[in-house]
Amino acid sequence: MPELPEVETVARGLRRRVLGRRILGAEILHSGVIAGEPENFARELTGRQIVQVSRKGKALIIELEPALGHAADFLVVRLGMTGQFTVRRTSEFLEPHTHVRLTLDERETEIRYRDTRRFGRLRCITEDELRVLLASLGPDAQTITEEDFLRAARLRHGAIKSWLMNQKGLSGLGNIYADEALFLSRIHPLAQPGRLRKPALLRLHRAVLKVLGRAVELQGTSFRDYLDIEGRPGNFLPRLQVYQRTGLACRRCGSRIRRLVVGGRSSHFCPRCQPRPRR
DNA sequence: GCAAGCCTGACC
DNA sequence: GGTCAGGCTTGC
């Protein structure tokens, strides 16, 4: 599942491989992954040079050189659950569930978008629309300051796990890293942010930065589908402490890891290291 | 038939 | 403000 570290890895890969290159054509094999009109999408991209690749939270942002007759200067991608970008030779075997092909300048390589579940979306938007999108996301989870983190958490009711994942207080965490950060900071997924003491919130802030930093270094987690630009899996999987380890021994205390549904999402935690909050 | 991320809509 | 269910899709 692409969360911040996976999206960061993809962004770095794209930066390395396609920065400065021009998109000669866009072929849409399945329009379901395109937000808006597919014809418009293809028209906006055709002939455009890629001048920057960045991200905020889990949103991948590909900036195009401004060009006459083109309003949308940004290709923004949300990878959903199984979205994948690869840079491949045009002649290479086209893997199943490839939905978009962006031919690059010499016509020998292309950017491919693959997405088995088709929960991901690609959209071409203007700078104004990008601004609105970015404003709808909280500070990036990798760079959020202590102050912003405390401020965002303080007023919140409801489960801290839901807050970590809702992209508004901070953006970039999904199920894997939310569970991992809560474990590292020894906080129960049902704890209420507004009721936690400051030291606990500071622990959580540090845990978020730590787990994301390490996961970025290891190029993300390949639980099921995630692969980078070159088709390689990430290396964080063996470092997972709780995610998808239900029934296995906690690496810290040996208790069995439990699973609990919070906000409709499965949460994995150690009942001893992360005691249930007093209510 | 469930699970995943994200959106929408219903409800309190 | 908050929760919850439903829909999207497909592989297990």
PDB file of C-alpha atoms (C1' of nucleotides) in Angstrom:
ATOM      1  CA  MET A   1       0.000   0.000   0.000  1.00  0.00           C
ATOM      2  CA  PRO A   2       1.576   3.219  -1.060  1.00  0.00           C
ATOM      3  CA  GLU A   3       1.908   5.578   1.887  1.00  0.00           C
ATOM      4  CA  LEU A   4       4.370   8.419   2.302  1.00  0.00           C
ATOM      5  CA  PRO A   5       7.602   6.342   2.060  1.00  0.00           C
ATOM      6  CA  GLU A   6       6.420   4.501  -1.022  1.00  0.00           C
ATOM      7  CA  VAL A   7       5.228   7.679  -2.722  1.00  0.00           C
ATOM      8  CA  GLU A   8       8.539   9.358  -1.845  1.00  0.00           C
ATOM      9  CA  THR A   9      10.426   6.436  -3.390  1.00  0.00           C
ATOM     10  CA  VAL A  10       8.354   6.693  -6.557  1.00  0.00           C
ATOM     11  CA  ALA A  11       8.902  10.468  -6.687  1.00  0.00           C
ATOM     12  CA  ARG A  12      12.671  10.005  -6.370  1.00  0.00           C
ATOM     13  CA  GLY A  13      12.648   7.328  -9.054  1.00  0.00           C
ATOM     14  CA  LEU A  14      10.663   9.515 -11.433  1.00  0.00           C
ATOM     15  CA  ARG A  15      12.942  12.462 -10.721  1.00  0.00           C
ATOM     16  CA  ARG A  16      15.933  10.359 -11.642  1.00  0.00           C
ATOM     17  CA  ARG A  17      14.446   8.882 -14.780  1.00  0.00           C
ATOM     18  CA  VAL A  18      12.117  11.391 -16.398  1.00  0.00           C
ATOM     19  CA  LEU A  19      12.992  14.886 -15.199  1.00  0.00           C
ATOM     20  CA  GLY A  20      13.483  17.232 -18.148  1.00  0.00           C
ATOM     21  CA  ARG A  21      11.943  14.805 -20.577  1.00  0.00           C
ATOM     22  CA  ARG A  22       8.993  15.507 -22.811  1.00  0.00           C
ATOM     23  CA  ILE A  23       5.759  13.539 -23.007  1.00  0.00           C
ATOM     24  CA  LEU A  24       5.004  12.853 -26.659  1.00  0.00           C
ATOM     25  CA  GLY A  25       1.720  11.094 -26.221  1.00  0.00           C
ATOM     26  CA  ALA A  26      -0.715   9.727 -23.701  1.00  0.00           C
ATOM     27  CA  GLU A  27      -2.504   6.478 -24.318  1.00  0.00           C
ATOM     28  CA  ILE A  28      -5.378   5.688 -22.001  1.00  0.00           C
ATOM     29  CA  LEU A  29      -6.280   2.028 -21.859  1.00  0.00           C
ATOM     30  CA  HIS A  30      -8.744   2.397 -19.034  1.00  0.00           C
ATOM     31  CA  SER A  31     -10.319   5.782 -18.482  1.00  0.00           C
ATOM     32  CA  GLY A  32     -11.605   4.809 -15.035  1.00  0.00           C
ATOM     33  CA  VAL A  33      -8.348   5.926 -13.420  1.00  0.00           C
ATOM     34  CA  ILE A  34      -8.505   9.377 -15.007  1.00  0.00           C
ATOM     35  CA  ALA A  35     -10.306  12.123 -13.110  1.00  0.00           C
ATOM     36  CA  GLY A  36     -12.175  14.337 -15.549  1.00  0.00           C
ATOM     37  CA  GLU A  37     -12.353  13.976 -19.308  1.00  0.00           C
ATOM     38  CA  PRO A  38      -9.841  11.450 -20.697  1.00  0.00           C
ATOM     39  CA  GLU A  39      -9.529  13.392 -23.975  1.00  0.00           C
ATOM     40  CA  ASN A  40      -8.733  16.509 -22.049  1.00  0.00           C
ATOM     41  CA  PHE A  41      -6.202  14.617 -19.926  1.00  0.00           C
ATOM     42  CA  ALA A  42      -4.360  13.330 -22.994  1.00  0.00           C
ATOM     43  CA  ARG A  43      -4.444  16.744 -24.650  1.00  0.00           C
ATOM     44  CA  GLU A  44      -3.024  18.472 -21.591  1.00  0.00           C
ATOM     45  CA  LEU A  45      -0.087  16.077 -21.323  1.00  0.00           C
ATOM     46  CA  THR A  46       0.875  15.776 -24.950  1.00  0.00           C
ATOM     47  CA  GLY A  47       3.986  17.749 -25.837  1.00  0.00           C
ATOM     48  CA  ARG A  48       4.688  18.818 -22.269  1.00  0.00           C
ATOM     49  CA  GLN A  49       8.055  18.728 -20.578  1.00  0.00           C
ATOM     50  CA  ILE A  50       8.364  17.337 -17.031  1.00  0.00           C
ATOM     51  CA  VAL A  51      10.116  19.990 -14.966  1.00  0.00           C
ATOM     52  CA  GLN A  52       9.613  18.836 -11.383  1.00  0.00           C
ATOM     53  CA  VAL A  53       8.418  15.852  -9.387  1.00  0.00           C
ATOM     54  CA  SER A  54       7.384  16.285  -5.774  1.00  0.00           C
ATOM     55  CA  ARG A  55       4.785  15.091  -3.311  1.00  0.00           C
ATOM     56  CA  LYS A  56       2.776  16.119  -0.313  1.00  0.00           C
ATOM     57  CA  GLY A  57       1.571  13.329   1.937  1.00  0.00           C
ATOM     58  CA  LYS A  58       0.597  10.567  -0.436  1.00  0.00           C
ATOM     59  CA  ALA A  59      -0.102  12.893  -3.369  1.00  0.00           C
ATOM     60  CA  LEU A  60       2.434  12.676  -6.177  1.00  0.00           C
ATOM     61  CA  ILE A  61       2.845  15.938  -8.057  1.00  0.00           C
ATOM     62  CA  ILE A  62       4.378  16.070 -11.516  1.00  0.00           C
ATOM     63  CA  GLU A  63       4.931  19.595 -12.739  1.00  0.00           C
ATOM     64  CA  LEU A  64       4.851  20.401 -16.431  1.00  0.00           C
ATOM     65  CA  GLU A  65       6.497  23.293 -18.171  1.00  0.00           C
ATOM     66  CA  PRO A  66       3.913  25.976 -18.878  1.00  0.00           C
ATOM     67  CA  ALA A  67       2.894  25.924 -22.521  1.00  0.00           C
ATOM     68  CA  LEU A  68       0.667  27.990 -24.746  1.00  0.00           C
ATOM     69  CA  GLY A  69      -2.840  26.578 -24.984  1.00  0.00           C
ATOM     70  CA  HIS A  70      -2.437  24.454 -21.859  1.00  0.00           C
ATOM     71  CA  ALA A  71      -4.106  25.447 -18.620  1.00  0.00           C
ATOM     72  CA  ALA A  72      -3.210  22.489 -16.419  1.00  0.00           C
ATOM     73  CA  ASP A  73       0.443  22.529 -15.424  1.00  0.00           C
ATOM     74  CA  PHE A  74       0.287  19.710 -12.897  1.00  0.00           C
ATOM     75  CA  LEU A  75      -0.324  16.010 -13.122  1.00  0.00           C
ATOM     76  CA  VAL A  76      -1.391  14.903  -9.667  1.00  0.00           C
ATOM     77  CA  VAL A  77      -1.587  11.233  -8.835  1.00  0.00           C
ATOM     78  CA  ARG A  78      -3.095   9.388  -5.945  1.00  0.00           C
ATOM     79  CA  LEU A  79      -1.899   5.802  -6.070  1.00  0.00           C
ATOM     80  CA  GLY A  80      -4.772   4.386  -4.034  1.00  0.00           C
ATOM     81  CA  MET A  81      -3.975   0.870  -2.942  1.00  0.00           C
ATOM     82  CA  THR A  82      -2.324  -0.773  -5.893  1.00  0.00           C
ATOM     83  CA  GLY A  83      -1.239   2.101  -8.147  1.00  0.00           C
ATOM     84  CA  GLN A  84       2.224   1.669  -9.678  1.00  0.00           C
ATOM     85  CA  PHE A  85       4.406   3.752 -11.937  1.00  0.00           C
ATOM     86  CA  THR A  86       7.141   2.169 -13.988  1.00  0.00           C
ATOM     87  CA  VAL A  87       9.499   3.495 -16.629  1.00  0.00           C
ATOM     88  CA  ARG A  88       9.873   0.855 -19.300  1.00  0.00           C
ATOM     89  CA  ARG A  89      10.921   0.412 -22.874  1.00  0.00           C
ATOM     90  CA  THR A  90       7.935   0.841 -25.162  1.00  0.00           C
ATOM     91  CA  SER A  91       8.553  -2.603 -26.638  1.00  0.00           C
ATOM     92  CA  GLU A  92       8.508  -4.339 -23.260  1.00  0.00           C
ATOM     93  CA  PHE A  93       5.749  -6.755 -22.316  1.00  0.00           C
ATOM     94  CA  LEU A  94       2.708  -4.806 -21.237  1.00  0.00           C
ATOM     95  CA  GLU A  95       1.726  -6.078 -17.822  1.00  0.00           C
ATOM     96  CA  PRO A  96      -1.936  -6.696 -17.030  1.00  0.00           C
ATOM     97  CA  HIS A  97      -3.818  -3.766 -15.469  1.00  0.00           C
ATOM     98  CA  THR A  98      -1.683  -1.174 -17.221  1.00  0.00           C
ATOM     99  CA  HIS A  99      -4.101   1.711 -17.715  1.00  0.00           C
ATOM    100  CA  VAL A 100      -2.019   4.635 -18.939  1.00  0.00           C
ATOM    101  CA  ARG A 101       1.120   4.893 -21.092  1.00  0.00           C
ATOM    102  CA  LEU A 102       2.987   8.178 -21.449  1.00  0.00           C
ATOM    103  CA  THR A 103       5.436   7.976 -24.313  1.00  0.00           C
ATOM    104  CA  LEU A 104       8.650   9.916 -23.725  1.00  0.00           C
ATOM    105  CA  ASP A 105      10.673  11.995 -26.123  1.00  0.00           C
ATOM    106  CA  GLU A 106      12.754   9.445 -28.031  1.00  0.00           C
ATOM    107  CA  ARG A 107       9.721   7.161 -28.250  1.00  0.00           C
ATOM    108  CA  GLU A 108      11.687   4.232 -26.863  1.00  0.00           C
ATOM    109  CA  THR A 109      10.672   4.511 -23.239  1.00  0.00           C
ATOM    110  CA  GLU A 110       7.430   5.314 -21.537  1.00  0.00           C
ATOM    111  CA  ILE A 111       5.936   5.916 -18.125  1.00  0.00           C
ATOM    112  CA  ARG A 112       3.326   3.309 -17.336  1.00  0.00           C
ATOM    113  CA  TYR A 113       0.567   3.507 -14.781  1.00  0.00           C
ATOM    114  CA  ARG A 114      -0.672   0.157 -13.512  1.00  0.00           C
ATOM    115  CA  ASP A 115      -3.381  -0.324 -10.934  1.00  0.00           C
ATOM    116  CA  THR A 116      -4.996  -3.673 -10.240  1.00  0.00           C
ATOM    117  CA  ARG A 117      -7.757  -2.352  -7.989  1.00  0.00           C
ATOM    118  CA  ARG A 118      -8.155   0.931  -9.881  1.00  0.00           C
ATOM    119  CA  PHE A 119      -8.631   2.906  -6.681  1.00  0.00           C
ATOM    120  CA  GLY A 120      -5.940   5.353  -7.791  1.00  0.00           C
ATOM    121  CA  ARG A 121      -6.589   8.554  -9.762  1.00  0.00           C
ATOM    122  CA  LEU A 122      -4.607  10.673 -12.189  1.00  0.00           C
ATOM    123  CA  ARG A 123      -5.675  14.232 -12.829  1.00  0.00           C
ATOM    124  CA  CYS A 124      -4.369  17.225 -14.724  1.00  0.00           C
ATOM    125  CA  ILE A 125      -4.995  20.403 -12.802  1.00  0.00           C
ATOM    126  CA  THR A 126      -4.155  24.094 -12.804  1.00  0.00           C
ATOM    127  CA  GLU A 127      -1.995  25.828 -10.240  1.00  0.00           C
ATOM    128  CA  ASP A 128      -5.110  27.203  -8.547  1.00  0.00           C
ATOM    129  CA  GLU A 129      -6.612  23.742  -8.284  1.00  0.00           C
ATOM    130  CA  LEU A 130      -3.323  22.436  -6.927  1.00  0.00           C
ATOM    131  CA  ARG A 131      -3.362  25.105  -4.256  1.00  0.00           C
ATOM    132  CA  VAL A 132      -6.842  24.027  -3.149  1.00  0.00           C
ATOM    133  CA  LEU A 133      -5.743  20.403  -3.090  1.00  0.00           C
ATOM    134  CA  LEU A 134      -2.625  21.120  -1.051  1.00  0.00           C
ATOM    135  CA  ALA A 135      -4.626  23.223   1.384  1.00  0.00           C
ATOM    136  CA  SER A 136      -6.975  20.296   1.975  1.00  0.00           C
ATOM    137  CA  LEU A 137      -4.045  18.232   3.254  1.00  0.00           C
ATOM    138  CA  GLY A 138      -2.441  18.705   6.645  1.00  0.00           C
ATOM    139  CA  PRO A 139       1.326  19.289   6.969  1.00  0.00           C
ATOM    140  CA  ASP A 140       3.431  16.527   5.465  1.00  0.00           C
ATOM    141  CA  ALA A 141       4.029  13.824   8.085  1.00  0.00           C
ATOM    142  CA  GLN A 142       7.743  13.686   7.368  1.00  0.00           C
ATOM    143  CA  THR A 143       8.362  17.326   8.107  1.00  0.00           C
ATOM    144  CA  ILE A 144       5.583  18.368  10.496  1.00  0.00           C
ATOM    145  CA  THR A 145       6.924  20.365  13.422  1.00  0.00           C
ATOM    146  CA  GLU A 146       6.348  19.548  17.063  1.00  0.00           C
ATOM    147  CA  GLU A 147       4.234  22.690  17.439  1.00  0.00           C
ATOM    148  CA  ASP A 148       1.985  21.890  14.474  1.00  0.00           C
ATOM    149  CA  PHE A 149       1.629  18.327  15.631  1.00  0.00           C
ATOM    150  CA  LEU A 150       0.613  19.285  19.162  1.00  0.00           C
ATOM    151  CA  ARG A 151      -1.725  21.993  17.953  1.00  0.00           C
ATOM    152  CA  ALA A 152      -3.492  19.672  15.510  1.00  0.00           C
ATOM    153  CA  ALA A 153      -3.820  16.878  18.052  1.00  0.00           C
ATOM    154  CA  ARG A 154      -4.942  18.881  21.032  1.00  0.00           C
ATOM    155  CA  LEU A 155      -8.555  19.561  20.115  1.00  0.00           C
ATOM    156  CA  ARG A 156      -9.324  16.180  18.679  1.00  0.00           C
ATOM    157  CA  HIS A 157     -11.834  13.687  19.960  1.00  0.00           C
ATOM    158  CA  GLY A 158     -12.166  10.150  18.729  1.00  0.00           C
ATOM    159  CA  ALA A 159      -9.506   7.523  18.150  1.00  0.00           C
ATOM    160  CA  ILE A 160      -5.951   8.674  17.585  1.00  0.00           C
ATOM    161  CA  LYS A 161      -5.537   6.037  14.895  1.00  0.00           C
ATOM    162  CA  SER A 162      -8.324   7.666  12.844  1.00  0.00           C
ATOM    163  CA  TRP A 163      -6.740  11.056  13.300  1.00  0.00           C
ATOM    164  CA  LEU A 164      -3.331   9.824  12.164  1.00  0.00           C
ATOM    165  CA  MET A 165      -4.911   8.459   9.021  1.00  0.00           C
ATOM    166  CA  ASN A 166      -7.374  11.144   8.025  1.00  0.00           C
ATOM    167  CA  GLN A 167      -4.789  13.336   6.180  1.00  0.00           C
ATOM    168  CA  LYS A 168      -6.070  16.584   7.694  1.00  0.00           C
ATOM    169  CA  GLY A 169      -4.024  16.922  10.882  1.00  0.00           C
ATOM    170  CA  LEU A 170      -1.007  15.557   9.071  1.00  0.00           C
ATOM    171  CA  SER A 171      -0.739  13.866   5.689  1.00  0.00           C
ATOM    172  CA  GLY A 172       1.062  10.776   4.495  1.00  0.00           C
ATOM    173  CA  LEU A 173       0.254   8.073   7.016  1.00  0.00           C
ATOM    174  CA  GLY A 174      -1.820   5.054   6.080  1.00  0.00           C
ATOM    175  CA  ASN A 175      -2.601   1.900   7.967  1.00  0.00           C
ATOM    176  CA  ILE A 176       0.921   0.467   8.080  1.00  0.00           C
ATOM    177  CA  TYR A 177       2.836   3.457   9.415  1.00  0.00           C
ATOM    178  CA  ALA A 178       0.033   4.636  11.687  1.00  0.00           C
ATOM    179  CA  ASP A 179       0.112   1.264  13.450  1.00  0.00           C
ATOM    180  CA  GLU A 180       3.906   1.273  13.566  1.00  0.00           C
ATOM    181  CA  ALA A 181       4.143   4.810  14.968  1.00  0.00           C
ATOM    182  CA  LEU A 182       1.581   4.039  17.672  1.00  0.00           C
ATOM    183  CA  PHE A 183       3.544   0.957  18.665  1.00  0.00           C
ATOM    184  CA  LEU A 184       6.838   2.852  18.814  1.00  0.00           C
ATOM    185  CA  SER A 185       5.301   5.507  21.030  1.00  0.00           C
ATOM    186  CA  ARG A 186       3.398   2.928  23.122  1.00  0.00           C
ATOM    187  CA  ILE A 187       0.018   4.476  22.498  1.00  0.00           C
ATOM    188  CA  HIS A 188      -3.176   2.464  22.128  1.00  0.00           C
ATOM    189  CA  PRO A 189      -4.977   3.036  18.797  1.00  0.00           C
ATOM    190  CA  LEU A 190      -8.168   4.031  20.619  1.00  0.00           C
ATOM    191  CA  ALA A 191      -6.499   6.682  22.787  1.00  0.00           C
ATOM    192  CA  GLN A 192      -7.949  10.158  22.293  1.00  0.00           C
ATOM    193  CA  PRO A 193      -5.441  12.742  21.062  1.00  0.00           C
ATOM    194  CA  GLY A 194      -6.940  15.507  23.176  1.00  0.00           C
ATOM    195  CA  ARG A 195      -6.661  13.416  26.324  1.00  0.00           C
ATOM    196  CA  LEU A 196      -3.077  12.332  25.893  1.00  0.00           C
ATOM    197  CA  ARG A 197      -0.422  14.061  27.939  1.00  0.00           C
ATOM    198  CA  LYS A 198       2.122  16.177  26.170  1.00  0.00           C
ATOM    199  CA  PRO A 199       5.021  13.700  26.607  1.00  0.00           C
ATOM    200  CA  ALA A 200       2.945  10.989  24.930  1.00  0.00           C
ATOM    201  CA  LEU A 201       2.140  13.250  21.988  1.00  0.00           C
ATOM    202  CA  LEU A 202       5.783  14.225  21.686  1.00  0.00           C
ATOM    203  CA  ARG A 203       6.715  10.538  21.674  1.00  0.00           C
ATOM    204  CA  LEU A 204       4.198   9.981  18.904  1.00  0.00           C
ATOM    205  CA  HIS A 205       5.534  12.894  16.875  1.00  0.00           C
ATOM    206  CA  ARG A 206       9.056  11.507  17.146  1.00  0.00           C
ATOM    207  CA  ALA A 207       7.831   8.002  16.317  1.00  0.00           C
ATOM    208  CA  VAL A 208       6.102   9.236  13.163  1.00  0.00           C
ATOM    209  CA  LEU A 209       9.286  10.958  11.962  1.00  0.00           C
ATOM    210  CA  LYS A 210      11.418   7.984  12.890  1.00  0.00           C
ATOM    211  CA  VAL A 211       9.350   5.290  11.236  1.00  0.00           C
ATOM    212  CA  LEU A 212       8.846   7.331   8.076  1.00  0.00           C
ATOM    213  CA  GLY A 213      12.528   8.257   7.893  1.00  0.00           C
ATOM    214  CA  ARG A 214      13.625   4.653   8.217  1.00  0.00           C
ATOM    215  CA  ALA A 215      11.002   3.440   5.730  1.00  0.00           C
ATOM    216  CA  VAL A 216      12.100   6.040   3.171  1.00  0.00           C
ATOM    217  CA  GLU A 217      15.714   4.868   3.598  1.00  0.00           C
ATOM    218  CA  LEU A 218      14.587   1.309   2.946  1.00  0.00           C
ATOM    219  CA  GLN A 219      12.445   2.346  -0.043  1.00  0.00           C
ATOM    220  CA  GLY A 220       9.128   1.496   1.536  1.00  0.00           C
ATOM    221  CA  THR A 221       7.201  -1.622   2.438  1.00  0.00           C
ATOM    222  CA  SER A 222       6.102  -4.193  -0.119  1.00  0.00           C
ATOM    223  CA  PHE A 223       3.310  -5.952   1.616  1.00  0.00           C
ATOM    224  CA  ARG A 224       1.423  -7.120  -1.425  1.00  0.00           C
ATOM    225  CA  ASP A 225       1.653  -5.027  -4.516  1.00  0.00           C
ATOM    226  CA  TYR A 226       3.956  -2.107  -4.018  1.00  0.00           C
ATOM    227  CA  LEU A 227       6.936  -1.866  -6.390  1.00  0.00           C
ATOM    228  CA  ASP A 228       9.092   1.112  -7.265  1.00  0.00           C
ATOM    229  CA  ILE A 229       9.730   2.734 -10.650  1.00  0.00           C
ATOM    230  CA  GLU A 230      12.107  -0.049 -11.658  1.00  0.00           C
ATOM    231  CA  GLY A 231       9.787  -2.784 -10.459  1.00  0.00           C
ATOM    232  CA  ARG A 232      11.712  -3.449  -7.241  1.00  0.00           C
ATOM    233  CA  PRO A 233      10.066  -4.110  -3.863  1.00  0.00           C
ATOM    234  CA  GLY A 234      10.783  -2.016  -0.763  1.00  0.00           C
ATOM    235  CA  ASN A 235      12.800  -3.397   2.144  1.00  0.00           C
ATOM    236  CA  PHE A 236      10.898  -2.243   5.207  1.00  0.00           C
ATOM    237  CA  LEU A 237       8.753  -5.378   5.580  1.00  0.00           C
ATOM    238  CA  PRO A 238      11.136  -7.187   8.000  1.00  0.00           C
ATOM    239  CA  ARG A 239      11.167  -4.053  10.173  1.00  0.00           C
ATOM    240  CA  LEU A 240       7.435  -4.082  10.824  1.00  0.00           C
ATOM    241  CA  GLN A 241       6.715  -4.449  14.525  1.00  0.00           C
ATOM    242  CA  VAL A 242       2.937  -4.875  14.560  1.00  0.00           C
ATOM    243  CA  TYR A 243       1.352  -4.402  11.145  1.00  0.00           C
ATOM    244  CA  GLN A 244      -0.165  -7.698   9.975  1.00  0.00           C
ATOM    245  CA  ARG A 245       1.516  -9.549  12.832  1.00  0.00           C
ATOM    246  CA  THR A 246      -1.677 -10.546  14.639  1.00  0.00           C
ATOM    247  CA  GLY A 247      -1.041 -13.501  16.952  1.00  0.00           C
ATOM    248  CA  LEU A 248       2.746 -13.237  16.636  1.00  0.00           C
ATOM    249  CA  ALA A 249       4.996 -12.318  19.535  1.00  0.00           C
ATOM    250  CA  CYS A 250       5.642  -8.652  20.210  1.00  0.00           C
ATOM    251  CA  ARG A 251       9.296  -7.991  19.441  1.00  0.00           C
ATOM    252  CA  ARG A 252       9.603  -5.938  22.593  1.00  0.00           C
ATOM    253  CA  CYS A 253       7.740  -7.921  25.271  1.00  0.00           C
ATOM    254  CA  GLY A 254       6.678 -11.207  23.734  1.00  0.00           C
ATOM    255  CA  SER A 255       2.920 -10.720  24.155  1.00  0.00           C
ATOM    256  CA  ARG A 256       0.727 -11.711  21.251  1.00  0.00           C
ATOM    257  CA  ILE A 257      -0.054  -8.882  18.860  1.00  0.00           C
ATOM    258  CA  ARG A 258      -3.787  -8.170  18.666  1.00  0.00           C
ATOM    259  CA  ARG A 259      -6.007  -6.858  15.943  1.00  0.00           C
ATOM    260  CA  LEU A 260      -8.808  -4.366  16.503  1.00  0.00           C
ATOM    261  CA  VAL A 261     -11.051  -2.504  14.076  1.00  0.00           C
ATOM    262  CA  VAL A 262     -10.763   1.270  14.516  1.00  0.00           C
ATOM    263  CA  GLY A 263     -12.716   3.571  12.239  1.00  0.00           C
ATOM    264  CA  GLY A 264     -13.392   0.620   9.987  1.00  0.00           C
ATOM    265  CA  ARG A 265      -9.700  -0.197   9.553  1.00  0.00           C
ATOM    266  CA  SER A 266      -7.805  -3.043  11.089  1.00  0.00           C
ATOM    267  CA  SER A 267      -5.310  -1.925  13.688  1.00  0.00           C
ATOM    268  CA  HIS A 268      -2.499  -4.015  15.047  1.00  0.00           C
ATOM    269  CA  PHE A 269      -1.066  -3.377  18.480  1.00  0.00           C
ATOM    270  CA  CYS A 270       0.617  -4.954  21.473  1.00  0.00           C
ATOM    271  CA  PRO A 271      -1.807  -5.126  24.424  1.00  0.00           C
ATOM    272  CA  ARG A 272       1.028  -4.902  26.941  1.00  0.00           C
ATOM    273  CA  CYS A 273       3.211  -2.207  25.344  1.00  0.00           C
ATOM    274  CA  GLN A 274       0.171  -0.155  24.298  1.00  0.00           C
ATOM    275  CA  PRO A 275      -2.233  -0.343  27.252  1.00  0.00           C
ATOM    276  CA  ARG A 276      -5.843   0.633  26.762  1.00  0.00           C
ATOM    277  CA  PRO A 277      -6.481   4.247  27.738  1.00  0.00           C
ATOM    278  CA  ARG A 278      -8.520   5.126  30.830  1.00  0.00           C
ATOM    279  CA  ARG A 279     -11.841   6.544  29.703  1.00  0.00           C
TER     280      ARG A 279
ATOM    281  C1'  DG B   1     -16.868 -12.772   1.190  1.00  0.00           C
ATOM    282  C1'  DC B   2     -13.415 -10.009   2.939  1.00  0.00           C
ATOM    283  C1'  DA B   3      -9.786  -6.430   2.760  1.00  0.00           C
ATOM    284  C1'  DA B   4      -7.618  -2.224   1.147  1.00  0.00           C
ATOM    285  C1'  DG B   5      -7.844   3.988   0.725  1.00  0.00           C
ATOM    286  C1'  DC B   6     -10.822   7.475  -0.051  1.00  0.00           C
ATOM    287  C1'  DC B   7     -15.050   9.675  -0.989  1.00  0.00           C
ATOM    288  C1'  DT B   8     -19.964  10.519  -0.211  1.00  0.00           C
ATOM    289  C1'  DG B   9     -24.048  10.580   2.327  1.00  0.00           C
ATOM    290  C1'  DA B  10     -26.829   9.473   6.483  1.00  0.00           C
ATOM    291  C1'  DC B  11     -27.110  10.100  11.090  1.00  0.00           C
ATOM    292  C1'  DC B  12     -26.446  11.939  15.928  1.00  0.00           C
TER     293       DC B  12
ATOM    294  C1'  DG C   1     -17.438  17.223  15.333  1.00  0.00           C
ATOM    295  C1'  DG C   2     -17.799  12.600  15.154  1.00  0.00           C
ATOM    296  C1'  DT C   3     -19.121   7.617  13.522  1.00  0.00           C
ATOM    297  C1'  DC C   4     -20.763   4.402  10.310  1.00  0.00           C
ATOM    298  C1'  DA C   5     -22.045   2.173   5.956  1.00  0.00           C
ATOM    299  C1'  DG C   6     -21.727   1.816   0.988  1.00  0.00           C
ATOM    300  C1'  DG C   7     -19.389   1.934  -3.319  1.00  0.00           C
ATOM    301  C1'  DC C   8     -15.481   1.399  -6.176  1.00  0.00           C
ATOM    302  C1'  DT C   9     -12.326  -3.280  -7.793  1.00  0.00           C
ATOM    303  C1'  DT C  10     -10.049  -7.723  -7.719  1.00  0.00           C
ATOM    304  C1'  DG C  11      -7.205 -11.321  -5.730  1.00  0.00           C
ATOM    305  C1'  DC C  12      -7.043 -14.375  -2.047  1.00  0.00           C
TER     306       DC C  12
END
